[in-house]
PDB file of C-alpha atoms in Angstrom:
ATOM      1  CA  PHE P   1     -88.497  74.928  60.687  1.00  0.00           C
ATOM      2  CA  PHE P   2     -91.725  73.897  62.414  1.00  0.00           C
ATOM      3  CA  SER P   3     -91.777  70.378  60.954  1.00  0.00           C
ATOM      4  CA  GLY P   4     -88.213  69.869  62.117  1.00  0.00           C
ATOM      5  CA  ALA P   5     -89.049  71.279  65.537  1.00  0.00           C
ATOM      6  CA  GLU P   6     -91.893  68.796  65.966  1.00  0.00           C
ATOM      7  CA  ILE P   7     -89.596  65.852  65.264  1.00  0.00           C
ATOM      8  CA  ALA P   8     -86.726  67.250  67.349  1.00  0.00           C
ATOM      9  CA  PHE P   9     -88.807  67.924  70.455  1.00  0.00           C
ATOM     10  CA  PHE P  10     -90.757  64.670  70.425  1.00  0.00           C
ATOM     11  CA  SER P  11     -88.067  62.240  69.264  1.00  0.00           C
ATOM     12  CA  ILE P  12     -85.640  63.072  72.064  1.00  0.00           C
ATOM     13  CA  THR P  13     -86.550  61.633  75.457  1.00  0.00           C
ATOM     14  CA  GLU P  14     -87.126  63.710  78.549  1.00  0.00           C
ATOM     15  CA  THR P  15     -84.473  61.635  80.306  1.00  0.00           C
ATOM     16  CA  ARG P  16     -81.862  62.702  77.761  1.00  0.00           C
ATOM     17  CA  LEU P  17     -82.972  66.334  77.939  1.00  0.00           C
ATOM     18  CA  LYS P  18     -82.605  66.281  81.713  1.00  0.00           C
ATOM     19  CA  ALA P  19     -79.128  64.796  81.395  1.00  0.00           C
ATOM     20  CA  LEU P  20     -78.108  67.540  78.941  1.00  0.00           C
ATOM     21  CA  SER P  21     -79.630  70.170  81.215  1.00  0.00           C
ATOM     22  CA  ASP P  22     -77.696  68.826  84.209  1.00  0.00           C
ATOM     23  CA  GLU P  23     -74.512  69.086  82.122  1.00  0.00           C
ATOM     24  CA  GLY P  24     -75.111  72.828  81.807  1.00  0.00           C
ATOM     25  CA  HIS P  25     -76.661  73.103  78.334  1.00  0.00           C
ATOM     26  CA  LYS P  26     -78.990  76.117  78.519  1.00  0.00           C
ATOM     27  CA  GLY P  27     -80.853  75.163  75.345  1.00  0.00           C
ATOM     28  CA  ALA P  28     -81.638  71.747  76.822  1.00  0.00           C
ATOM     29  CA  LYS P  29     -82.880  73.375  80.025  1.00  0.00           C
ATOM     30  CA  LEU P  30     -85.269  75.568  78.035  1.00  0.00           C
ATOM     31  CA  ALA P  31     -86.339  72.598  75.903  1.00  0.00           C
ATOM     32  CA  LEU P  32     -87.066  70.640  79.076  1.00  0.00           C
ATOM     33  CA  LYS P  33     -89.249  73.497  80.271  1.00  0.00           C
ATOM     34  CA  LEU P  34     -91.152  73.459  76.969  1.00  0.00           C
ATOM     35  CA  ARG P  35     -91.569  69.679  77.162  1.00  0.00           C
ATOM     36  CA  SER P  36     -93.131  70.002  80.610  1.00  0.00           C
ATOM     37  CA  ASN P  37     -96.323  71.058  78.785  1.00  0.00           C
ATOM     38  CA  PRO P  38     -96.266  68.888  75.627  1.00  0.00           C
ATOM     39  CA  GLN P  39     -99.798  69.868  74.587  1.00  0.00           C
ATOM     40  CA  ARG P  40     -98.928  73.577  74.523  1.00  0.00           C
ATOM     41  CA  LEU P  41     -95.632  72.852  72.765  1.00  0.00           C
ATOM     42  CA  LEU P  42     -97.326  70.829  70.030  1.00  0.00           C
ATOM     43  CA  SER P  43    -100.066  73.442  69.603  1.00  0.00           C
ATOM     44  CA  THR P  44     -97.448  76.193  69.216  1.00  0.00           C
ATOM     45  CA  ILE P  45     -95.560  74.223  66.568  1.00  0.00           C
ATOM     46  CA  LEU P  46     -98.706  73.318  64.613  1.00  0.00           C
ATOM     47  CA  ILE P  47    -100.073  76.878  64.694  1.00  0.00           C
ATOM     48  CA  GLY P  48     -96.764  78.214  63.432  1.00  0.00           C
ATOM     49  CA  ASN P  49     -96.530  75.531  60.755  1.00  0.00           C
ATOM     50  CA  ASN P  50    -100.024  76.246  59.445  1.00  0.00           C
ATOM     51  CA  LEU P  51     -99.493  80.017  59.457  1.00  0.00           C
ATOM     52  CA  VAL P  52     -96.318  79.620  57.397  1.00  0.00           C
ATOM     53  CA  ASN P  53     -98.024  77.265  54.927  1.00  0.00           C
ATOM     54  CA  ILE P  54    -100.995  79.622  54.496  1.00  0.00           C
ATOM     55  CA  MET P  55     -98.728  82.632  54.003  1.00  0.00           C
ATOM     56  CA  ALA P  56     -96.549  80.754  51.514  1.00  0.00           C
ATOM     57  CA  ALA P  57     -99.589  79.614  49.517  1.00  0.00           C
ATOM     58  CA  SER P  58    -101.057  83.129  49.479  1.00  0.00           C
ATOM     59  CA  MET P  59     -97.796  84.737  48.380  1.00  0.00           C
ATOM     60  CA  ALA P  60     -97.168  82.125  45.683  1.00  0.00           C
ATOM     61  CA  THR P  61    -100.674  82.638  44.291  1.00  0.00           C
ATOM     62  CA  LEU P  62    -100.325  86.439  44.361  1.00  0.00           C
ATOM     63  CA  ILE P  63     -96.929  86.404  42.619  1.00  0.00           C
ATOM     64  CA  ALA P  64     -98.108  83.914  39.990  1.00  0.00           C
ATOM     65  CA  ILE P  65    -101.160  86.031  39.127  1.00  0.00           C
ATOM     66  CA  ARG P  66     -99.158  89.256  38.895  1.00  0.00           C
ATOM     67  CA  LEU P  67     -96.397  87.773  36.733  1.00  0.00           C
ATOM     68  CA  PHE P  68     -98.172  85.220  34.571  1.00  0.00           C
ATOM     69  CA  GLY P  69    -101.903  85.686  35.076  1.00  0.00           C
ATOM     70  CA  SER P  70    -104.533  83.468  36.657  1.00  0.00           C
ATOM     71  CA  GLU P  71    -103.634  80.572  34.337  1.00  0.00           C
ATOM     72  CA  ALA P  72    -100.368  80.072  36.258  1.00  0.00           C
ATOM     73  CA  VAL P  73    -102.055  79.498  39.646  1.00  0.00           C
ATOM     74  CA  ALA P  74    -102.301  75.732  39.171  1.00  0.00           C
ATOM     75  CA  VAL P  75     -98.633  75.475  38.189  1.00  0.00           C
ATOM     76  CA  ALA P  76     -97.596  77.662  41.136  1.00  0.00           C
ATOM     77  CA  THR P  77     -99.672  75.543  43.524  1.00  0.00           C
ATOM     78  CA  GLY P  78     -98.107  72.325  42.271  1.00  0.00           C
ATOM     79  CA  LEU P  79     -94.595  73.751  42.477  1.00  0.00           C
ATOM     80  CA  LEU P  80     -95.212  75.131  45.963  1.00  0.00           C
ATOM     81  CA  THR P  81     -96.571  71.765  47.135  1.00  0.00           C
ATOM     82  CA  PHE P  82     -93.404  70.056  45.899  1.00  0.00           C
ATOM     83  CA  MET P  83     -91.156  72.658  47.553  1.00  0.00           C
ATOM     84  CA  VAL P  84     -93.019  72.489  50.864  1.00  0.00           C
ATOM     85  CA  LEU P  85     -92.958  68.689  50.860  1.00  0.00           C
ATOM     86  CA  LEU P  86     -89.238  68.519  50.097  1.00  0.00           C
ATOM     87  CA  PHE P  87     -87.795  71.502  51.978  1.00  0.00           C
ATOM     88  CA  GLY P  88     -90.549  72.047  54.533  1.00  0.00           C
ATOM     89  CA  GLU P  89     -91.198  68.455  55.576  1.00  0.00           C
ATOM     90  CA  ILE P  90     -88.849  65.691  54.405  1.00  0.00           C
ATOM     91  CA  VAL P  91     -85.457  67.427  54.661  1.00  0.00           C
ATOM     92  CA  PRO P  92     -85.967  69.235  58.020  1.00  0.00           C
ATOM     93  CA  LYS P  93     -87.627  66.225  59.646  1.00  0.00           C
ATOM     94  CA  THR P  94     -84.843  63.909  58.506  1.00  0.00           C
ATOM     95  CA  LEU P  95     -82.104  66.248  59.745  1.00  0.00           C
ATOM     96  CA  CYS P  96     -83.811  66.973  63.066  1.00  0.00           C
ATOM     97  CA  ALA P  97     -84.442  63.284  63.694  1.00  0.00           C
ATOM     98  CA  LYS P  98     -80.781  62.527  62.976  1.00  0.00           C
ATOM     99  CA  TYR P  99     -79.399  65.410  65.049  1.00  0.00           C
ATOM    100  CA  SER P 100     -82.207  65.777  67.570  1.00  0.00           C
ATOM    101  CA  GLU P 101     -79.983  66.755  70.514  1.00  0.00           C
ATOM    102  CA  THR P 102     -78.412  69.677  68.660  1.00  0.00           C
ATOM    103  CA  ALA P 103     -81.634  70.675  66.906  1.00  0.00           C
ATOM    104  CA  VAL P 104     -83.776  70.760  70.029  1.00  0.00           C
ATOM    105  CA  GLN P 105     -81.319  73.050  71.824  1.00  0.00           C
ATOM    106  CA  LEU P 106     -81.134  75.472  68.880  1.00  0.00           C
ATOM    107  CA  LEU P 107     -84.875  75.480  68.255  1.00  0.00           C
ATOM    108  CA  ALA P 108     -85.823  75.879  71.924  1.00  0.00           C
ATOM    109  CA  TYR P 109     -85.265  79.657  71.888  1.00  0.00           C
ATOM    110  CA  PRO P 110     -87.432  80.616  68.873  1.00  0.00           C
ATOM    111  CA  ILE P 111     -90.133  78.112  69.862  1.00  0.00           C
ATOM    112  CA  TYR P 112     -90.201  79.583  73.377  1.00  0.00           C
ATOM    113  CA  LEU P 113     -90.639  83.103  71.943  1.00  0.00           C
ATOM    114  CA  LEU P 114     -93.440  81.902  69.670  1.00  0.00           C
ATOM    115  CA  GLU P 115     -95.141  80.154  72.585  1.00  0.00           C
ATOM    116  CA  GLN P 116     -95.160  83.450  74.464  1.00  0.00           C
ATOM    117  CA  LEU P 117     -96.455  85.231  71.357  1.00  0.00           C
ATOM    118  CA  PHE P 118     -99.258  82.717  70.819  1.00  0.00           C
ATOM    119  CA  PHE P 119    -100.096  82.476  74.527  1.00  0.00           C
ATOM    120  CA  PRO P 120    -103.366  84.497  74.400  1.00  0.00           C
ATOM    121  CA  PHE P 121    -104.654  82.269  71.608  1.00  0.00           C
ATOM    122  CA  LEU P 122    -103.394  79.076  73.288  1.00  0.00           C
ATOM    123  CA  TYR P 123    -105.038  80.137  76.553  1.00  0.00           C
ATOM    124  CA  PHE P 124    -108.477  79.935  74.914  1.00  0.00           C
ATOM    125  CA  LEU P 125    -107.616  77.007  72.625  1.00  0.00           C
ATOM    126  CA  GLU P 126    -106.364  74.538  75.242  1.00  0.00           C
ATOM    127  CA  PRO P 127    -109.706  74.105  77.097  1.00  0.00           C
ATOM    128  CA  PHE P 128    -111.348  73.096  73.802  1.00  0.00           C
ATOM    129  CA  ILE P 129    -108.552  70.597  73.101  1.00  0.00           C
ATOM    130  CA  LEU P 130    -108.959  69.083  76.560  1.00  0.00           C
ATOM    131  CA  LYS P 131    -112.714  68.818  76.072  1.00  0.00           C
ATOM    132  CA  LEU P 132    -112.327  67.132  72.680  1.00  0.00           C
ATOM    133  CA  THR P 133    -109.740  64.675  74.018  1.00  0.00           C
ATOM    134  CA  GLY P 134    -111.749  63.616  77.057  1.00  0.00           C
ATOM    135  CA  GLY P 135    -110.099  65.918  79.583  1.00  0.00           C
ATOM    136  CA  ARG P 136    -106.556  64.835  78.787  1.00  0.00           C
ATOM    137  CA  GLY P 137    -104.160  66.574  76.472  1.00  0.00           C
ATOM    138  CA  LEU P 138    -100.973  65.213  74.988  1.00  0.00           C
ATOM    139  CA  THR P 139     -98.730  63.431  77.482  1.00  0.00           C
ATOM    140  CA  VAL P 140     -95.186  62.198  76.930  1.00  0.00           C
ATOM    141  CA  PRO P 141     -93.641  59.567  79.259  1.00  0.00           C
ATOM    142  CA  PHE P 142     -90.590  60.689  81.238  1.00  0.00           C
ATOM    143  CA  ILE P 143     -88.892  57.414  80.421  1.00  0.00           C
ATOM    144  CA  THR P 144     -89.948  54.543  78.194  1.00  0.00           C
ATOM    145  CA  GLU P 145     -89.889  50.848  79.018  1.00  0.00           C
ATOM    146  CA  GLU P 146     -87.192  50.278  76.389  1.00  0.00           C
ATOM    147  CA  GLU P 147     -84.985  53.001  77.887  1.00  0.00           C
ATOM    148  CA  LEU P 148     -85.324  51.510  81.341  1.00  0.00           C
ATOM    149  CA  LYS P 149     -84.300  48.091  79.988  1.00  0.00           C
ATOM    150  CA  ILE P 150     -81.213  49.661  78.386  1.00  0.00           C
ATOM    151  CA  MET P 151     -80.360  51.317  81.706  1.00  0.00           C
ATOM    152  CA  LEU P 152     -80.764  47.977  83.484  1.00  0.00           C
ATOM    153  CA  ASP P 153     -78.391  46.315  81.010  1.00  0.00           C
ATOM    154  CA  ALA P 154     -75.880  49.119  81.518  1.00  0.00           C
ATOM    155  CA  GLY P 155     -76.182  48.763  85.286  1.00  0.00           C
ATOM    156  CA  GLY P 156     -75.629  45.019  85.002  1.00  0.00           C
ATOM    157  CA  LYS P 157     -72.524  45.433  82.838  1.00  0.00           C
ATOM    158  CA  ALA P 158     -71.124  48.079  85.173  1.00  0.00           C
ATOM    159  CA  GLY P 159     -71.604  45.780  88.160  1.00  0.00           C
ATOM    160  CA  VAL P 160     -74.075  48.106  89.888  1.00  0.00           C
ATOM    161  CA  LEU P 161     -76.778  45.437  89.597  1.00  0.00           C
ATOM    162  CA  GLU P 162     -76.429  41.676  89.853  1.00  0.00           C
ATOM    163  CA  THR P 163     -77.309  39.606  86.782  1.00  0.00           C
ATOM    164  CA  ASP P 164     -80.184  37.946  88.644  1.00  0.00           C
ATOM    165  CA  GLU P 165     -81.524  41.353  89.711  1.00  0.00           C
ATOM    166  CA  VAL P 166     -81.518  42.619  86.118  1.00  0.00           C
ATOM    167  CA  LYS P 167     -83.286  39.467  84.947  1.00  0.00           C
ATOM    168  CA  MET P 168     -85.890  39.684  87.719  1.00  0.00           C
ATOM    169  CA  ILE P 169     -86.723  43.346  86.992  1.00  0.00           C
ATOM    170  CA  LYS P 170     -86.980  42.660  83.251  1.00  0.00           C
ATOM    171  CA  ASN P 171     -89.369  39.795  83.941  1.00  0.00           C
ATOM    172  CA  VAL P 172     -91.700  42.259  85.677  1.00  0.00           C
ATOM    173  CA  PHE P 173     -92.026  44.193  82.396  1.00  0.00           C
ATOM    174  CA  ASP P 174     -92.873  41.014  80.510  1.00  0.00           C
ATOM    175  CA  PHE P 175     -95.397  39.867  83.110  1.00  0.00           C
ATOM    176  CA  ASN P 176     -98.437  41.434  81.453  1.00  0.00           C
ATOM    177  CA  ASP P 177     -97.413  39.957  78.086  1.00  0.00           C
ATOM    178  CA  VAL P 178     -97.380  36.382  79.415  1.00  0.00           C
ATOM    179  CA  THR P 179    -100.657  34.462  79.208  1.00  0.00           C
ATOM    180  CA  ALA P 180    -101.851  31.490  81.231  1.00  0.00           C
ATOM    181  CA  GLU P 181    -101.221  29.286  78.197  1.00  0.00           C
ATOM    182  CA  ASP P 182     -97.584  30.445  78.071  1.00  0.00           C
ATOM    183  CA  ALA P 183     -96.933  29.662  81.735  1.00  0.00           C
ATOM    184  CA  MET P 184     -99.106  26.574  82.339  1.00  0.00           C
ATOM    185  CA  THR P 185     -98.100  22.961  82.784  1.00  0.00           C
ATOM    186  CA  PRO P 186     -99.681  21.180  79.771  1.00  0.00           C
ATOM    187  CA  ARG P 187    -102.432  18.630  80.453  1.00  0.00           C
ATOM    188  CA  ILE P 188    -100.291  15.691  79.316  1.00  0.00           C
ATOM    189  CA  TYR P 189     -97.848  16.424  82.159  1.00  0.00           C
ATOM    190  CA  MET P 190    -100.518  16.982  84.804  1.00  0.00           C
ATOM    191  CA  PHE P 191    -100.711  14.624  87.769  1.00  0.00           C
ATOM    192  CA  ALA P 192    -104.384  14.057  88.614  1.00  0.00           C
ATOM    193  CA  LEU P 193    -106.442  11.539  90.588  1.00  0.00           C
ATOM    194  CA  ASP P 194    -109.923  10.092  90.173  1.00  0.00           C
ATOM    195  CA  GLY P 195    -112.254  11.789  92.645  1.00  0.00           C
ATOM    196  CA  ASN P 196    -114.296   8.597  93.095  1.00  0.00           C
ATOM    197  CA  GLN P 197    -111.313   6.721  94.499  1.00  0.00           C
ATOM    198  CA  THR P 198    -110.848   6.448  98.245  1.00  0.00           C
ATOM    199  CA  LEU P 199    -107.916   7.507 100.353  1.00  0.00           C
ATOM    200  CA  GLY P 200    -107.086   3.869 100.895  1.00  0.00           C
ATOM    201  CA  GLU P 201    -106.960   3.212  97.148  1.00  0.00           C
ATOM    202  CA  THR P 202    -104.725   6.195  96.462  1.00  0.00           C
ATOM    203  CA  ARG P 203    -102.518   5.920  99.554  1.00  0.00           C
ATOM    204  CA  GLU P 204     -99.370   5.067  97.577  1.00  0.00           C
ATOM    205  CA  GLU P 205     -99.865   7.834  94.995  1.00  0.00           C
ATOM    206  CA  LEU P 206    -100.470  10.387  97.743  1.00  0.00           C
ATOM    207  CA  PHE P 207     -97.296   9.455  99.607  1.00  0.00           C
ATOM    208  CA  LYS P 208     -95.213   9.558  96.433  1.00  0.00           C
ATOM    209  CA  ALA P 209     -96.765  12.733  95.026  1.00  0.00           C
ATOM    210  CA  LYS P 210     -94.435  15.728  94.738  1.00  0.00           C
ATOM    211  CA  TYR P 211     -97.267  18.245  94.589  1.00  0.00           C
ATOM    212  CA  SER P 212     -99.102  19.957  97.447  1.00  0.00           C
ATOM    213  CA  ARG P 213    -102.250  20.438  95.324  1.00  0.00           C
ATOM    214  CA  ILE P 214    -103.599  17.720  93.055  1.00  0.00           C
ATOM    215  CA  PRO P 215    -106.364  18.085  90.426  1.00  0.00           C
ATOM    216  CA  ILE P 216    -109.314  15.728  90.888  1.00  0.00           C
ATOM    217  CA  TYR P 217    -111.311  14.481  87.903  1.00  0.00           C
ATOM    218  CA  GLU P 218    -114.676  12.851  87.414  1.00  0.00           C
ATOM    219  CA  GLY P 219    -114.759   9.990  84.916  1.00  0.00           C
ATOM    220  CA  ASN P 220    -111.707  10.981  82.854  1.00  0.00           C
ATOM    221  CA  PRO P 221    -108.721  13.340  83.249  1.00  0.00           C
ATOM    222  CA  ASP P 222    -110.311  15.863  80.860  1.00  0.00           C
ATOM    223  CA  ASN P 223    -113.110  16.477  83.343  1.00  0.00           C
ATOM    224  CA  ILE P 224    -111.337  18.223  86.218  1.00  0.00           C
ATOM    225  CA  THR P 225    -113.776  19.143  88.978  1.00  0.00           C
ATOM    226  CA  ALA P 226    -111.792  19.943  92.111  1.00  0.00           C
ATOM    227  CA  ILE P 227    -108.406  20.378  93.764  1.00  0.00           C
ATOM    228  CA  LEU P 228    -107.161  18.047  96.493  1.00  0.00           C
ATOM    229  CA  TYR P 229    -104.826  19.433  99.142  1.00  0.00           C
ATOM    230  CA  ARG P 230    -102.277  16.683  99.754  1.00  0.00           C
ATOM    231  CA  ASN P 231    -101.599  17.653 103.379  1.00  0.00           C
ATOM    232  CA  HIS P 232    -105.316  17.461 104.134  1.00  0.00           C
ATOM    233  CA  ALA P 233    -105.474  14.013 102.530  1.00  0.00           C
ATOM    234  CA  LEU P 234    -102.482  12.770 104.544  1.00  0.00           C
ATOM    235  CA  MET P 235    -104.071  14.060 107.762  1.00  0.00           C
ATOM    236  CA  GLU P 236    -107.235  12.095 106.966  1.00  0.00           C
ATOM    237  CA  LEU P 237    -105.122   8.996 106.289  1.00  0.00           C
ATOM    238  CA  ALA P 238    -103.346   9.458 109.607  1.00  0.00           C
ATOM    239  CA  GLN P 239    -106.777   9.298 111.257  1.00  0.00           C
ATOM    240  CA  SER P 240    -107.525   6.050 109.355  1.00  0.00           C
ATOM    241  CA  HIS P 241    -110.287   7.637 107.238  1.00  0.00           C
ATOM    242  CA  THR P 242    -109.359   5.335 104.376  1.00  0.00           C
ATOM    243  CA  ASN P 243    -112.921   5.000 103.052  1.00  0.00           C
ATOM    244  CA  LEU P 244    -113.287   8.711 102.298  1.00  0.00           C
ATOM    245  CA  THR P 245    -113.484   9.472  98.594  1.00  0.00           C
ATOM    246  CA  LEU P 246    -111.106  12.157  97.354  1.00  0.00           C
ATOM    247  CA  LYS P 247    -113.915  14.306  95.984  1.00  0.00           C
ATOM    248  CA  SER P 248    -115.675  14.372  99.341  1.00  0.00           C
ATOM    249  CA  PHE P 249    -113.191  16.824 100.848  1.00  0.00           C
ATOM    250  CA  ALA P 250    -111.533  18.333  97.768  1.00  0.00           C
ATOM    251  CA  LYS P 251    -111.994  22.055  97.081  1.00  0.00           C
ATOM    252  CA  PRO P 252    -113.755  23.424  93.968  1.00  0.00           C
ATOM    253  CA  ALA P 253    -111.306  24.113  91.157  1.00  0.00           C
ATOM    254  CA  LEU P 254    -110.697  27.577  89.744  1.00  0.00           C
ATOM    255  CA  PHE P 255    -111.011  27.636  85.951  1.00  0.00           C
ATOM    256  CA  ILE P 256    -109.398  30.394  83.899  1.00  0.00           C
ATOM    257  CA  PRO P 257    -109.232  31.104  80.149  1.00  0.00           C
ATOM    258  CA  SER P 258    -105.955  30.392  78.383  1.00  0.00           C
ATOM    259  CA  THR P 259    -105.742  34.047  77.287  1.00  0.00           C
ATOM    260  CA  LYS P 260    -105.710  35.442  80.832  1.00  0.00           C
ATOM    261  CA  THR P 261    -102.542  37.442  81.456  1.00  0.00           C
ATOM    262  CA  ALA P 262    -100.159  36.553  84.252  1.00  0.00           C
ATOM    263  CA  ASP P 263    -100.614  39.860  86.084  1.00  0.00           C
ATOM    264  CA  ASP P 264    -104.423  39.501  86.024  1.00  0.00           C
ATOM    265  CA  LEU P 265    -104.122  35.934  87.281  1.00  0.00           C
ATOM    266  CA  LEU P 266    -101.803  36.968  90.101  1.00  0.00           C
ATOM    267  CA  ARG P 267    -104.313  39.591  91.244  1.00  0.00           C
ATOM    268  CA  GLN P 268    -107.107  36.986  91.122  1.00  0.00           C
ATOM    269  CA  PHE P 269    -105.013  34.520  93.127  1.00  0.00           C
ATOM    270  CA  GLN P 270    -104.369  37.194  95.756  1.00  0.00           C
ATOM    271  CA  GLN P 271    -108.021  38.265  95.950  1.00  0.00           C
ATOM    272  CA  GLU P 272    -109.397  34.711  96.138  1.00  0.00           C
ATOM    273  CA  LYS P 273    -106.458  33.328  98.156  1.00  0.00           C
ATOM    274  CA  ARG P 274    -105.759  30.660  95.550  1.00  0.00           C
ATOM    275  CA  HIS P 275    -102.522  29.029  94.452  1.00  0.00           C
ATOM    276  CA  ILE P 276    -103.587  26.890  91.514  1.00  0.00           C
ATOM    277  CA  ALA P 277    -105.968  27.162  88.561  1.00  0.00           C
ATOM    278  CA  ILE P 278    -107.076  24.950  85.686  1.00  0.00           C
ATOM    279  CA  VAL P 279    -106.488  26.496  82.264  1.00  0.00           C
ATOM    280  CA  VAL P 280    -109.267  25.891  79.726  1.00  0.00           C
ATOM    281  CA  ASN P 281    -109.738  26.763  76.051  1.00  0.00           C
ATOM    282  CA  GLU P 282    -112.686  28.612  74.497  1.00  0.00           C
ATOM    283  CA  PHE P 283    -114.722  25.395  74.507  1.00  0.00           C
ATOM    284  CA  GLY P 284    -114.074  24.633  78.173  1.00  0.00           C
ATOM    285  CA  GLY P 285    -111.592  21.854  77.460  1.00  0.00           C
ATOM    286  CA  VAL P 286    -108.749  21.405  79.924  1.00  0.00           C
ATOM    287  CA  MET P 287    -105.408  22.610  78.546  1.00  0.00           C
ATOM    288  CA  GLY P 288    -103.276  22.476  81.675  1.00  0.00           C
ATOM    289  CA  LEU P 289    -102.758  23.968  85.116  1.00  0.00           C
ATOM    290  CA  ILE P 290    -100.934  26.922  86.537  1.00  0.00           C
TER     291      ILE P 290
END
């Protein structure tokens, strides 16, 4: 009973319980109320489960001694363990996981009564649980990321959301899983200029360049030192400052580790008002830009 209740209550989502409750299922409404305090619900189930196990063990031992003597205690214990494992754990958990919607509505009533019965004990127990768990008890998300993705797909298929909208929202979920290495332009495809060259020497490359920000290197392309703003360079050319070296007015480059996540990088870009960064490996070698 209690093992099945644990699986039933915590395998069904709160979203589904709310939907069942809105459809008029009274058991689901009560289950939703119980799920509003998951720590108390779990404590009630575990207390009940342990009380039943202790009582069963005590009764089995008492019966074995009375019928067969103390020598039968070991056999009774082994048999009870097997029975509890099979009929008290495996079978009820399997059934309640398979039929969680039905099970949770049926079990809501007795679990609610037991929660009221155990309330005085739970009232004193919960502060200790909170203290041991750092001030936070058990929490269960109202809706999971996977559920929201399923809902987005359903909305897309139903025509409520555009395909591009679904894709854009899904990309937000994946944002913190993407690293700088995943999103960067590899070094072999980077367009960079020698910082020791002058504007006059790089005039043609600057006019043809398709990028607004260009990495500047010292000595070789693996030694990126700064970022050149193309518009700034063209303004200097327009004023005939052809003898200026690129490095003389380039901005210091921002270097980031390849493992930095996209959401962290976006926050850093916003804080530092940057739009480009050089991605480096653990040894400081240039891997690409982003």
